């Protein structure tokens, strides 16, 4: 699922919208997350946000895919699985997690809540 209008935004605006949504969903879960809060925290109107995304559900599913790709690209693809020393591999893992959290602060927390998220909506 590609949200074309969102994907075509300049990087700063796109990142602001995505990060605001990740933070809102990660802290409140799907049902309690507010699209009004997401828009406000991204610095845009709710109407403009819905110009870029069609629905809360579609945006949430987009973010699930987005986070999966980031974790794969920025974490799993960079771990040296050939490293035999378990302590060195743990060190690599820890450093990669810190770098991931620095670049994408809400990604891991969002991924954590999606594992247990249940919604009737």
PDB file of C-alpha atoms in Angstrom:
ATOM      1  CA  UNK A   1       0.000   0.000   0.000  1.00  0.00           C
ATOM      2  CA  UNK A   2       1.561   3.260  -1.122  1.00  0.00           C
ATOM      3  CA  UNK A   3       0.179   6.611  -0.139  1.00  0.00           C
ATOM      4  CA  UNK A   4       1.371   8.396  -3.284  1.00  0.00           C
ATOM      5  CA  UNK A   5       0.654  11.936  -2.148  1.00  0.00           C
ATOM      6  CA  UNK A   6       2.493  11.348   1.120  1.00  0.00           C
ATOM      7  CA  UNK A   7       5.411   9.645  -0.621  1.00  0.00           C
ATOM      8  CA  UNK A   8       5.782  12.589  -3.016  1.00  0.00           C
ATOM      9  CA  UNK A   9       6.122  15.209  -0.275  1.00  0.00           C
ATOM     10  CA  UNK A  10       9.431  16.863   0.484  1.00  0.00           C
ATOM     11  CA  UNK A  11      11.402  14.914   3.072  1.00  0.00           C
ATOM     12  CA  UNK A  12      10.923  17.353   5.981  1.00  0.00           C
ATOM     13  CA  UNK A  13       7.135  17.511   5.687  1.00  0.00           C
ATOM     14  CA  UNK A  14       6.827  13.764   5.094  1.00  0.00           C
ATOM     15  CA  UNK A  15       9.037  13.008   8.120  1.00  0.00           C
ATOM     16  CA  UNK A  16       7.050  15.438  10.290  1.00  0.00           C
ATOM     17  CA  UNK A  17       3.762  13.727   9.397  1.00  0.00           C
ATOM     18  CA  UNK A  18       5.134  10.201   9.794  1.00  0.00           C
ATOM     19  CA  UNK A  19       6.889  10.937  13.093  1.00  0.00           C
ATOM     20  CA  UNK A  20       3.801  12.661  14.519  1.00  0.00           C
ATOM     21  CA  UNK A  21       1.697   9.631  13.569  1.00  0.00           C
ATOM     22  CA  UNK A  22       4.202   7.122  14.948  1.00  0.00           C
ATOM     23  CA  UNK A  23       4.311   8.991  18.254  1.00  0.00           C
ATOM     24  CA  UNK A  24       0.519   9.238  18.514  1.00  0.00           C
ATOM     25  CA  UNK A  25      -0.120   5.574  17.654  1.00  0.00           C
ATOM     26  CA  UNK A  26       2.801   4.358  19.812  1.00  0.00           C
ATOM     27  CA  UNK A  27       1.631   6.247  22.890  1.00  0.00           C
ATOM     28  CA  UNK A  28      -2.144   5.788  22.544  1.00  0.00           C
ATOM     29  CA  UNK A  29      -2.720   2.713  20.396  1.00  0.00           C
ATOM     30  CA  UNK A  30      -4.860   2.628  17.281  1.00  0.00           C
ATOM     31  CA  UNK A  31      -8.288   3.195  18.819  1.00  0.00           C
ATOM     32  CA  UNK A  32      -7.300   6.146  21.000  1.00  0.00           C
ATOM     33  CA  UNK A  33      -4.957   7.834  18.521  1.00  0.00           C
ATOM     34  CA  UNK A  34      -6.309  11.115  17.186  1.00  0.00           C
ATOM     35  CA  UNK A  35      -5.857  12.257  13.611  1.00  0.00           C
ATOM     36  CA  UNK A  36      -6.388  15.819  14.848  1.00  0.00           C
ATOM     37  CA  UNK A  37      -3.408  15.449  17.206  1.00  0.00           C
ATOM     38  CA  UNK A  38      -1.302  13.859  14.448  1.00  0.00           C
ATOM     39  CA  UNK A  39      -2.036  16.767  12.106  1.00  0.00           C
ATOM     40  CA  UNK A  40      -1.411  19.389  14.798  1.00  0.00           C
ATOM     41  CA  UNK A  41       1.899  17.794  15.845  1.00  0.00           C
ATOM     42  CA  UNK A  42       2.942  17.591  12.193  1.00  0.00           C
ATOM     43  CA  UNK A  43       2.174  21.298  11.741  1.00  0.00           C
ATOM     44  CA  UNK A  44      -0.612  20.820   9.200  1.00  0.00           C
ATOM     45  CA  UNK A  45      -4.389  20.962   9.208  1.00  0.00           C
ATOM     46  CA  UNK A  46      -6.452  17.795   9.543  1.00  0.00           C
ATOM     47  CA  UNK A  47      -7.906  18.482   6.093  1.00  0.00           C
ATOM     48  CA  UNK A  48      -4.440  18.669   4.546  1.00  0.00           C
ATOM     49  CA  UNK A  49      -3.402  15.476   6.297  1.00  0.00           C
ATOM     50  CA  UNK A  50      -6.384  13.702   4.739  1.00  0.00           C
ATOM     51  CA  UNK A  51      -5.287  15.083   1.392  1.00  0.00           C
ATOM     52  CA  UNK A  52      -2.138  12.970   1.854  1.00  0.00           C
ATOM     53  CA  UNK A  53      -3.752   9.922   3.495  1.00  0.00           C
ATOM     54  CA  UNK A  54      -7.214   8.504   2.872  1.00  0.00           C
ATOM     55  CA  UNK A  55      -8.078   7.187   6.326  1.00  0.00           C
ATOM     56  CA  UNK A  56      -6.693   6.528   9.779  1.00  0.00           C
ATOM     57  CA  UNK A  57      -6.724   2.785   9.098  1.00  0.00           C
ATOM     58  CA  UNK A  58      -4.898   3.093   5.792  1.00  0.00           C
ATOM     59  CA  UNK A  59      -2.308   5.391   7.413  1.00  0.00           C
ATOM     60  CA  UNK A  60      -1.794   2.938  10.291  1.00  0.00           C
ATOM     61  CA  UNK A  61      -1.263   0.056   7.849  1.00  0.00           C
ATOM     62  CA  UNK A  62       1.145   2.203   5.819  1.00  0.00           C
ATOM     63  CA  UNK A  63       3.100   2.901   9.018  1.00  0.00           C
ATOM     64  CA  UNK A  64       3.263  -0.830   9.778  1.00  0.00           C
ATOM     65  CA  UNK A  65       4.906  -1.447   6.396  1.00  0.00           C
ATOM     66  CA  UNK A  66       7.092   1.647   6.757  1.00  0.00           C
ATOM     67  CA  UNK A  67       8.420   0.538  10.161  1.00  0.00           C
ATOM     68  CA  UNK A  68       9.024  -3.015   8.967  1.00  0.00           C
ATOM     69  CA  UNK A  69      11.123  -1.725   6.083  1.00  0.00           C
ATOM     70  CA  UNK A  70      13.102   0.617   8.328  1.00  0.00           C
ATOM     71  CA  UNK A  71      13.837  -2.078  10.916  1.00  0.00           C
ATOM     72  CA  UNK A  72      14.908  -4.472   8.169  1.00  0.00           C
ATOM     73  CA  UNK A  73      17.084  -1.912   6.379  1.00  0.00           C
ATOM     74  CA  UNK A  74      18.558  -0.158   9.427  1.00  0.00           C
ATOM     75  CA  UNK A  75      18.889  -3.130  11.776  1.00  0.00           C
ATOM     76  CA  UNK A  76      18.612  -6.652  10.384  1.00  0.00           C
ATOM     77  CA  UNK A  77      20.465  -5.945   7.129  1.00  0.00           C
ATOM     78  CA  UNK A  78      23.378  -4.431   9.092  1.00  0.00           C
ATOM     79  CA  UNK A  79      23.919  -7.098  11.744  1.00  0.00           C
ATOM     80  CA  UNK A  80      26.932  -9.288  11.079  1.00  0.00           C
ATOM     81  CA  UNK A  81      25.418 -12.736  11.518  1.00  0.00           C
ATOM     82  CA  UNK A  82      28.808 -14.282  10.769  1.00  0.00           C
ATOM     83  CA  UNK A  83      30.219 -12.873  14.008  1.00  0.00           C
ATOM     84  CA  UNK A  84      30.908 -15.835  16.302  1.00  0.00           C
ATOM     85  CA  UNK A  85      31.481 -13.848  19.505  1.00  0.00           C
ATOM     86  CA  UNK A  86      28.083 -13.466  21.178  1.00  0.00           C
ATOM     87  CA  UNK A  87      29.201 -10.420  23.165  1.00  0.00           C
ATOM     88  CA  UNK A  88      30.376  -8.690  20.003  1.00  0.00           C
ATOM     89  CA  UNK A  89      27.096  -9.494  18.290  1.00  0.00           C
ATOM     90  CA  UNK A  90      25.166  -8.110  21.280  1.00  0.00           C
ATOM     91  CA  UNK A  91      27.295  -4.954  21.127  1.00  0.00           C
ATOM     92  CA  UNK A  92      26.542  -4.580  17.405  1.00  0.00           C
ATOM     93  CA  UNK A  93      22.870  -5.113  18.078  1.00  0.00           C
ATOM     94  CA  UNK A  94      22.820  -2.507  20.834  1.00  0.00           C
ATOM     95  CA  UNK A  95      24.650   0.081  18.706  1.00  0.00           C
ATOM     96  CA  UNK A  96      22.323  -0.515  15.748  1.00  0.00           C
ATOM     97  CA  UNK A  97      19.279  -0.142  18.009  1.00  0.00           C
ATOM     98  CA  UNK A  98      20.595   3.151  19.375  1.00  0.00           C
ATOM     99  CA  UNK A  99      21.293   4.463  15.874  1.00  0.00           C
ATOM    100  CA  UNK A 100      17.830   3.370  14.748  1.00  0.00           C
ATOM    101  CA  UNK A 101      16.192   5.104  17.700  1.00  0.00           C
ATOM    102  CA  UNK A 102      18.203   8.248  17.065  1.00  0.00           C
ATOM    103  CA  UNK A 103      17.098   8.456  13.411  1.00  0.00           C
ATOM    104  CA  UNK A 104      13.552   7.135  13.870  1.00  0.00           C
ATOM    105  CA  UNK A 105      12.615   7.717  17.525  1.00  0.00           C
ATOM    106  CA  UNK A 106       9.148   6.120  17.555  1.00  0.00           C
ATOM    107  CA  UNK A 107       9.709   3.224  15.157  1.00  0.00           C
ATOM    108  CA  UNK A 108      10.522   0.489  17.668  1.00  0.00           C
ATOM    109  CA  UNK A 109       7.812   1.563  20.108  1.00  0.00           C
ATOM    110  CA  UNK A 110       5.282   1.632  17.263  1.00  0.00           C
ATOM    111  CA  UNK A 111       6.394  -1.847  16.180  1.00  0.00           C
ATOM    112  CA  UNK A 112       6.037  -3.076  19.766  1.00  0.00           C
ATOM    113  CA  UNK A 113       2.444  -1.858  20.143  1.00  0.00           C
ATOM    114  CA  UNK A 114       1.392  -3.229  16.753  1.00  0.00           C
ATOM    115  CA  UNK A 115       2.323  -6.719  17.923  1.00  0.00           C
ATOM    116  CA  UNK A 116      -0.391  -6.562  20.575  1.00  0.00           C
ATOM    117  CA  UNK A 117      -2.833  -4.100  18.978  1.00  0.00           C
ATOM    118  CA  UNK A 118      -6.424  -5.275  18.687  1.00  0.00           C
ATOM    119  CA  UNK A 119      -9.157  -3.061  17.346  1.00  0.00           C
ATOM    120  CA  UNK A 120     -12.760  -3.423  16.340  1.00  0.00           C
ATOM    121  CA  UNK A 121     -12.464  -0.385  14.051  1.00  0.00           C
TER     122      UNK A 121
END
